[in-house]
Every structure is written in structure tokens, then in C-alpha cells.
mmCIF file of C-alpha atoms in Angstrom:
data_model
loop_
_atom_site.group_PDB
_atom_site.id
_atom_site.type_symbol
_atom_site.label_atom_id
_atom_site.label_comp_id
_atom_site.label_asym_id
_atom_site.label_seq_id
_atom_site.Cartn_x
_atom_site.Cartn_y
_atom_site.Cartn_z
ATOM 1 C CA LYS A 1 -48.429 -38.620 -84.864
ATOM 2 C CA ASN A 2 -48.835 -37.497 -80.684
ATOM 3 C CA GLU A 3 -47.525 -40.539 -78.380
ATOM 4 C CA VAL A 4 -50.950 -40.566 -77.258
ATOM 5 C CA GLU A 5 -54.242 -40.270 -78.787
ATOM 6 C CA GLN A 6 -57.518 -39.968 -77.176
ATOM 7 C CA SER A 7 -60.884 -40.638 -79.068
ATOM 8 C CA PRO A 8 -63.561 -39.411 -79.368
ATOM 9 C CA GLN A 9 -62.339 -35.553 -79.835
ATOM 10 C CA ASN A 10 -65.700 -34.324 -79.011
ATOM 11 C CA LEU A 11 -68.668 -35.586 -77.746
ATOM 12 C CA THR A 12 -72.049 -34.287 -76.863
ATOM 13 C CA ALA A 13 -74.355 -36.721 -74.730
ATOM 14 C CA GLN A 14 -77.774 -36.651 -73.200
ATOM 15 C CA GLU A 15 -78.079 -36.183 -69.852
ATOM 16 C CA GLY A 16 -77.761 -39.930 -68.182
ATOM 17 C CA GLU A 17 -75.906 -41.404 -70.959
ATOM 18 C CA PHE A 18 -73.291 -43.410 -70.383
ATOM 19 C CA ILE A 19 -69.964 -42.127 -71.868
ATOM 20 C CA THR A 20 -66.288 -43.810 -72.701
ATOM 21 C CA ILE A 21 -63.990 -41.939 -73.744
ATOM 22 C CA ASN A 22 -60.475 -44.008 -75.128
ATOM 23 C CA CYS A 23 -56.987 -43.847 -74.612
ATOM 24 C CA SER A 24 -54.529 -45.269 -76.278
ATOM 25 C CA TYR A 25 -50.396 -45.148 -75.853
ATOM 26 C CA SER A 26 -47.501 -45.553 -78.447
ATOM 27 C CA VAL A 27 -44.601 -45.591 -75.293
ATOM 28 C CA GLY A 28 -43.636 -47.983 -72.023
ATOM 29 C CA ILE A 29 -45.657 -46.330 -69.282
ATOM 30 C CA SER A 30 -45.450 -46.957 -65.997
ATOM 31 C CA ALA A 31 -48.892 -45.058 -64.315
ATOM 32 C CA LEU A 32 -51.582 -43.253 -66.074
ATOM 33 C CA HIS A 33 -53.404 -39.779 -65.247
ATOM 34 C CA TRP A 34 -56.771 -38.608 -66.324
ATOM 35 C CA LEU A 35 -57.199 -35.132 -66.299
ATOM 36 C CA GLN A 36 -60.828 -33.398 -66.614
ATOM 37 C CA GLN A 37 -60.108 -29.504 -66.964
ATOM 38 C CA HIS A 38 -63.418 -27.296 -66.581
ATOM 39 C CA PRO A 39 -64.920 -24.395 -68.475
ATOM 40 C CA GLY A 40 -63.066 -21.579 -65.814
ATOM 41 C CA GLY A 41 -59.990 -23.228 -66.916
ATOM 42 C CA GLY A 42 -58.348 -25.231 -64.087
ATOM 43 C CA ILE A 43 -57.296 -28.750 -64.256
ATOM 44 C CA VAL A 44 -57.913 -31.226 -61.788
ATOM 45 C CA SER A 45 -56.747 -34.441 -61.596
ATOM 46 C CA LEU A 46 -59.594 -37.468 -61.287
ATOM 47 C CA PHE A 47 -57.324 -41.422 -61.653
ATOM 48 C CA MET A 48 -53.518 -42.356 -61.391
ATOM 49 C CA LEU A 49 -53.585 -45.608 -62.435
ATOM 50 C CA SER A 50 -50.435 -48.405 -63.263
ATOM 51 C CA SER A 51 -53.372 -51.285 -63.793
ATOM 52 C CA GLY A 52 -56.636 -52.877 -63.642
ATOM 53 C CA LYS A 53 -59.452 -50.110 -62.436
ATOM 54 C CA LYS A 54 -60.976 -47.668 -60.341
ATOM 55 C CA LYS A 55 -64.081 -46.009 -59.567
ATOM 56 C CA HIS A 56 -64.530 -42.669 -58.162
ATOM 57 C CA GLY A 57 -68.342 -42.073 -58.017
ATOM 58 C CA ARG A 58 -69.632 -41.971 -60.971
ATOM 59 C CA LEU A 59 -66.491 -42.066 -62.833
ATOM 60 C CA ILE A 60 -64.405 -45.063 -63.157
ATOM 61 C CA ALA A 61 -61.472 -45.390 -65.643
ATOM 62 C CA THR A 62 -59.483 -48.738 -66.272
ATOM 63 C CA ILE A 63 -56.081 -50.145 -68.047
ATOM 64 C CA ASN A 64 -54.733 -52.344 -70.095
ATOM 65 C CA ILE A 65 -50.918 -52.051 -69.966
ATOM 66 C CA GLN A 66 -50.501 -54.834 -72.924
ATOM 67 C CA GLU A 67 -53.159 -53.255 -75.276
ATOM 68 C CA LYS A 68 -51.727 -49.392 -74.260
ATOM 69 C CA HIS A 69 -55.144 -48.486 -74.128
ATOM 70 C CA SER A 70 -57.212 -46.746 -71.317
ATOM 71 C CA SER A 71 -60.948 -45.700 -70.769
ATOM 72 C CA LEU A 72 -62.933 -43.289 -68.869
ATOM 73 C CA HIS A 73 -66.285 -43.747 -68.336
ATOM 74 C CA ILE A 74 -69.137 -41.354 -66.783
ATOM 75 C CA THR A 75 -72.335 -42.875 -65.653
ATOM 76 C CA ALA A 76 -74.880 -41.665 -65.143
ATOM 77 C CA SER A 77 -73.844 -38.046 -67.349
ATOM 78 C CA HIS A 78 -74.935 -34.721 -66.120
ATOM 79 C CA PRO A 79 -74.644 -31.055 -67.437
ATOM 80 C CA ARG A 80 -71.956 -30.645 -64.959
ATOM 81 C CA ASP A 81 -69.898 -33.452 -66.756
ATOM 82 C CA SER A 82 -69.413 -30.926 -69.568
ATOM 83 C CA ALA A 83 -65.325 -30.907 -69.503
ATOM 84 C CA VAL A 84 -61.878 -31.378 -70.931
ATOM 85 C CA TYR A 85 -60.517 -34.892 -70.986
ATOM 86 C CA ILE A 86 -57.279 -35.666 -70.723
ATOM 87 C CA CYS A 87 -55.238 -38.605 -70.258
ATOM 88 C CA ALA A 88 -51.448 -38.739 -69.700
ATOM 89 C CA GLY A 89 -48.851 -41.655 -69.545
ATOM 90 C CA THR A 90 -46.016 -40.823 -67.403
ATOM 91 C CA THR A 91 -42.741 -42.999 -66.973
ATOM 92 C CA GLY A 92 -41.562 -41.097 -64.015
ATOM 93 C CA ASN A 93 -39.310 -38.290 -65.639
ATOM 94 C CA GLN A 94 -41.454 -37.822 -69.227
ATOM 95 C CA PHE A 95 -45.081 -37.290 -69.540
ATOM 96 C CA TYR A 96 -47.217 -37.784 -72.719
ATOM 97 C CA PHE A 97 -50.482 -35.896 -72.872
ATOM 98 C CA GLY A 98 -53.609 -37.045 -74.812
ATOM 99 C CA THR A 99 -55.136 -33.530 -76.772
ATOM 100 C CA GLY A 100 -57.978 -34.448 -74.886
ATOM 101 C CA THR A 101 -61.612 -35.422 -75.008
ATOM 102 C CA SER A 102 -64.486 -32.539 -74.977
ATOM 103 C CA LEU A 103 -67.480 -33.673 -73.611
ATOM 104 C CA THR A 104 -70.832 -31.496 -73.816
ATOM 105 C CA VAL A 105 -73.809 -32.677 -71.884
ATOM 106 C CA ILE A 106 -77.320 -31.692 -72.577
ATOM 107 C CA PRO A 107 -79.498 -31.770 -70.283
ATOM 108 C CA ASP B 1 -56.432 -23.381 -48.097
ATOM 109 C CA THR B 2 -55.627 -23.449 -51.581
ATOM 110 C CA ALA B 3 -53.190 -26.618 -52.078
ATOM 111 C CA VAL B 4 -51.445 -24.838 -55.406
ATOM 112 C CA SER B 5 -51.667 -21.444 -56.121
ATOM 113 C CA GLN B 6 -49.718 -19.278 -58.817
ATOM 114 C CA THR B 7 -49.620 -15.645 -59.491
ATOM 115 C CA PRO B 8 -50.379 -13.793 -61.439
ATOM 116 C CA LYS B 9 -53.834 -15.674 -62.907
ATOM 117 C CA TYR B 10 -53.534 -12.662 -66.193
ATOM 118 C CA LEU B 11 -50.251 -11.273 -67.539
ATOM 119 C CA VAL B 12 -50.169 -8.977 -70.060
ATOM 120 C CA THR B 13 -47.043 -7.705 -71.551
ATOM 121 C CA GLN B 14 -45.153 -6.177 -74.556
ATOM 122 C CA MET B 15 -43.066 -8.326 -76.586
ATOM 123 C CA GLY B 16 -39.168 -8.315 -75.336
ATOM 124 C CA ASN B 17 -40.362 -7.536 -72.029
ATOM 125 C CA ASP B 18 -38.825 -9.930 -68.682
ATOM 126 C CA LYS B 19 -41.575 -11.768 -66.617
ATOM 127 C CA SER B 20 -41.885 -13.958 -63.607
ATOM 128 C CA ILE B 21 -45.162 -16.254 -62.918
ATOM 129 C CA LYS B 22 -44.984 -17.481 -59.155
ATOM 130 C CA CYS B 23 -46.657 -21.038 -57.482
ATOM 131 C CA GLU B 24 -46.605 -21.872 -54.904
ATOM 132 C CA GLN B 25 -47.809 -25.535 -52.669
ATOM 133 C CA ASN B 26 -48.218 -26.284 -48.856
ATOM 134 C CA LEU B 27 -49.243 -29.805 -49.813
ATOM 135 C CA GLY B 28 -45.978 -30.708 -48.372
ATOM 136 C CA HIS B 29 -44.755 -32.064 -51.832
ATOM 137 C CA ASP B 30 -41.271 -32.374 -53.368
ATOM 138 C CA THR B 31 -42.040 -32.739 -56.913
ATOM 139 C CA MET B 32 -43.153 -29.174 -59.121
ATOM 140 C CA TYR B 33 -44.123 -29.046 -62.363
ATOM 141 C CA TRP B 34 -44.716 -26.323 -64.903
ATOM 142 C CA TYR B 35 -46.666 -27.300 -67.976
ATOM 143 C CA LYS B 36 -47.488 -24.543 -70.883
ATOM 144 C CA GLN B 37 -51.245 -25.015 -72.642
ATOM 145 C CA ASP B 38 -51.606 -23.382 -75.946
ATOM 146 C CA SER B 39 -54.189 -22.390 -77.962
ATOM 147 C CA LYS B 40 -55.577 -25.351 -79.028
ATOM 148 C CA LYS B 41 -55.445 -26.922 -75.675
ATOM 149 C CA PHE B 42 -52.657 -29.383 -75.918
ATOM 150 C CA LEU B 43 -50.838 -29.484 -72.573
ATOM 151 C CA LYS B 44 -46.992 -29.657 -72.987
ATOM 152 C CA ILE B 45 -44.700 -30.593 -69.758
ATOM 153 C CA MET B 46 -41.674 -27.788 -69.971
ATOM 154 C CA PHE B 47 -39.830 -28.608 -66.414
ATOM 155 C CA SER B 48 -40.277 -30.654 -63.130
ATOM 156 C CA TYR B 49 -37.908 -30.209 -60.511
ATOM 157 C CA ASN B 50 -37.434 -32.782 -57.499
ATOM 158 C CA ASN B 51 -36.562 -31.788 -54.151
ATOM 159 C CA LYS B 52 -35.160 -28.716 -56.020
ATOM 160 C CA GLU B 53 -33.163 -30.447 -58.857
ATOM 161 C CA LEU B 54 -34.217 -30.109 -62.005
ATOM 162 C CA ILE B 55 -35.541 -33.899 -63.262
ATOM 163 C CA ILE B 56 -37.305 -32.821 -66.409
ATOM 164 C CA ASN B 57 -36.143 -30.056 -69.374
ATOM 165 C CA GLU B 58 -38.348 -30.150 -72.112
ATOM 166 C CA THR B 59 -36.851 -28.275 -74.826
ATOM 167 C CA VAL B 60 -37.938 -25.030 -74.422
ATOM 168 C CA PRO B 61 -36.274 -22.082 -74.728
ATOM 169 C CA ASN B 62 -34.062 -21.149 -72.574
ATOM 170 C CA ARG B 63 -35.616 -17.487 -72.274
ATOM 171 C CA PHE B 64 -37.819 -19.504 -70.058
ATOM 172 C CA SER B 65 -35.726 -20.200 -66.278
ATOM 173 C CA PRO B 66 -37.280 -22.310 -63.777
ATOM 174 C CA LYS B 67 -36.551 -20.664 -60.021
ATOM 175 C CA SER B 68 -36.571 -23.144 -56.959
ATOM 176 C CA PRO B 69 -35.681 -22.017 -54.103
ATOM 177 C CA ASP B 70 -37.345 -24.234 -52.002
ATOM 178 C CA LYS B 71 -39.172 -27.870 -52.336
ATOM 179 C CA ALA B 72 -42.638 -25.523 -51.829
ATOM 180 C CA HIS B 73 -41.689 -22.926 -54.510
ATOM 181 C CA LEU B 74 -41.496 -23.499 -58.439
ATOM 182 C CA ASN B 75 -41.265 -19.794 -60.319
ATOM 183 C CA LEU B 76 -40.481 -19.617 -63.964
ATOM 184 C CA HIS B 77 -39.542 -16.221 -65.474
ATOM 185 C CA ILE B 78 -39.282 -15.773 -68.913
ATOM 186 C CA ASN B 79 -36.701 -13.377 -70.721
ATOM 187 C CA SER B 80 -37.176 -11.301 -73.713
ATOM 188 C CA LEU B 81 -41.104 -12.419 -74.705
ATOM 189 C CA GLU B 82 -41.997 -12.876 -77.852
ATOM 190 C CA LEU B 83 -45.795 -13.587 -79.720
ATOM 191 C CA GLY B 84 -45.216 -17.260 -79.264
ATOM 192 C CA ASP B 85 -44.740 -17.119 -75.350
ATOM 193 C CA SER B 86 -48.647 -16.542 -75.319
ATOM 194 C CA ALA B 87 -50.298 -19.376 -73.766
ATOM 195 C CA VAL B 88 -51.744 -20.455 -69.892
ATOM 196 C CA TYR B 89 -49.073 -21.711 -67.991
ATOM 197 C CA PHE B 90 -50.125 -24.356 -65.172
ATOM 198 C CA CYS B 91 -47.664 -24.615 -62.010
ATOM 199 C CA ALA B 92 -48.918 -28.452 -60.279
ATOM 200 C CA SER B 93 -46.838 -30.513 -57.608
ATOM 201 C CA SER B 94 -47.705 -34.026 -56.621
ATOM 202 C CA ARG B 95 -45.544 -36.068 -53.831
ATOM 203 C CA GLY B 96 -43.252 -38.101 -56.411
ATOM 204 C CA GLN B 97 -42.657 -37.855 -60.018
ATOM 205 C CA GLY B 98 -46.130 -38.795 -61.025
ATOM 206 C CA LEU B 99 -45.841 -42.359 -60.203
ATOM 207 C CA VAL B 100 -46.641 -42.120 -56.637
ATOM 208 C CA SER B 101 -49.946 -39.592 -56.361
ATOM 209 C CA PRO B 102 -51.596 -37.610 -58.219
ATOM 210 C CA LEU B 103 -50.897 -34.164 -59.624
ATOM 211 C CA HIS B 104 -52.306 -31.157 -58.159
ATOM 212 C CA PHE B 105 -52.381 -28.155 -60.695
ATOM 213 C CA GLY B 106 -53.008 -24.219 -59.866
ATOM 214 C CA ASN B 107 -55.666 -22.766 -61.706
ATOM 215 C CA GLY B 108 -53.171 -21.319 -63.948
ATOM 216 C CA THR B 109 -51.652 -17.705 -65.889
ATOM 217 C CA ARG B 110 -53.010 -16.831 -69.093
ATOM 218 C CA LEU B 111 -50.319 -14.485 -70.723
ATOM 219 C CA THR B 112 -50.783 -12.580 -73.433
ATOM 220 C CA VAL B 113 -47.943 -10.938 -74.810
ATOM 221 C CA THR B 114 -48.533 -8.275 -77.371
#
């Protein structure tokens, strides 16, 4: 069993829908990263958070350290949001990656 | 200017060969990483260097050897390549050890071993 589990594995949404991707972890981490990997292969860091909530444009990330759970929300989804979203927990000298959520947003 | 650049983008080679992948960052970060992404798109950290010192060394074959000549460079040398080494390798950097700043990734090097 992976230390970091993501759900769903695959997600298809209509343009404009509100999307939630979940990340649960079983190890003690100090911070959690949300990454986006586009079909072209490049990886971009979306958020790094250790508590509470962060917002950037239409993206919102939340984390509950006690419940060992984080969520990534996308409001008003758009086809350009189609990508693989990966969460990764870090202890500072260890990284634990989720298996990724493949999101497809249909126009 | 590209923040984290790695070369080459594609690398096709035969089993048994020795190859290197280069990585450079111009962000002034003091920590650099090598990650491997397998065919199922699962990312796994291989190495991490902080100020040229090795701080993470996951269980990878010793055919893989990172070399950090300075804080801005972390190269990956692979000896005696095997079919199972085929993957996409990503270099990344951060201002701290992943705690104080986001990760910045290179565009990846797709290694194919035939």
C-alpha cells in the first residue's frame, strides 16, 4: 500500500464543473505539494502547504494535518485544466508521491 | 530564461552503455533532486543534494551516480544501462529541502534503453 493515496484515479468533467481531487496519507509529513503534469510531460508545482488553505486563481488547496488529508479543488473547470495532478508529502528529507489523478475536462 | 534545464530531452541507447543526463538551475536554490517516472507515471525520488551534499539516496542501483560540481548543477550518470532503466527522469530544485519553497522541475529526459 502506497503511503500516499489519491482519489479518484481518473476523472472526466464537463467544462465549468467544480472538481475535487483527494489525497490521503499514512505517514507523518511536514508539508504537502500539489503538482500538475500536462500531457506534454512537464511538471509544475501548484501549491505547497502545511496547514489551512491556499488559493491561486481557480485552484484551491486545503490540508487537514490531524486527519492526514488534503484536497485540490478547481472551480469553473476548463479544458486546459486537463492534466495529471499529483500530491506529494514531504518530511523534509523524504518525499512520498501519490499515484496521480488524471483529469479530462470536456468542452 | 529556463529556470531548471536538463539535457538531453530524449536519450536512446543500447543496453550496457554508460550515459549522463545534465541538470542546471539558475534560481539560486540550494537543493536539487533527481526523480524517476516509470511507465505508469509514478514519480519516485532518487537523490537529493543540498549545497552539494547528498541528503537523500533512495534504494537505487549503484549504477546510478549523481554528481554535483556546484550548487547549480546536479548531473546523473548511469552505468551499464538496463532495459528497466527506461523511464522519464526529472531534475528539480528548491530553496530548502522541499519544506520552505515549491519544487521547480525541469522538462524531463526520456531515456529509452534498447
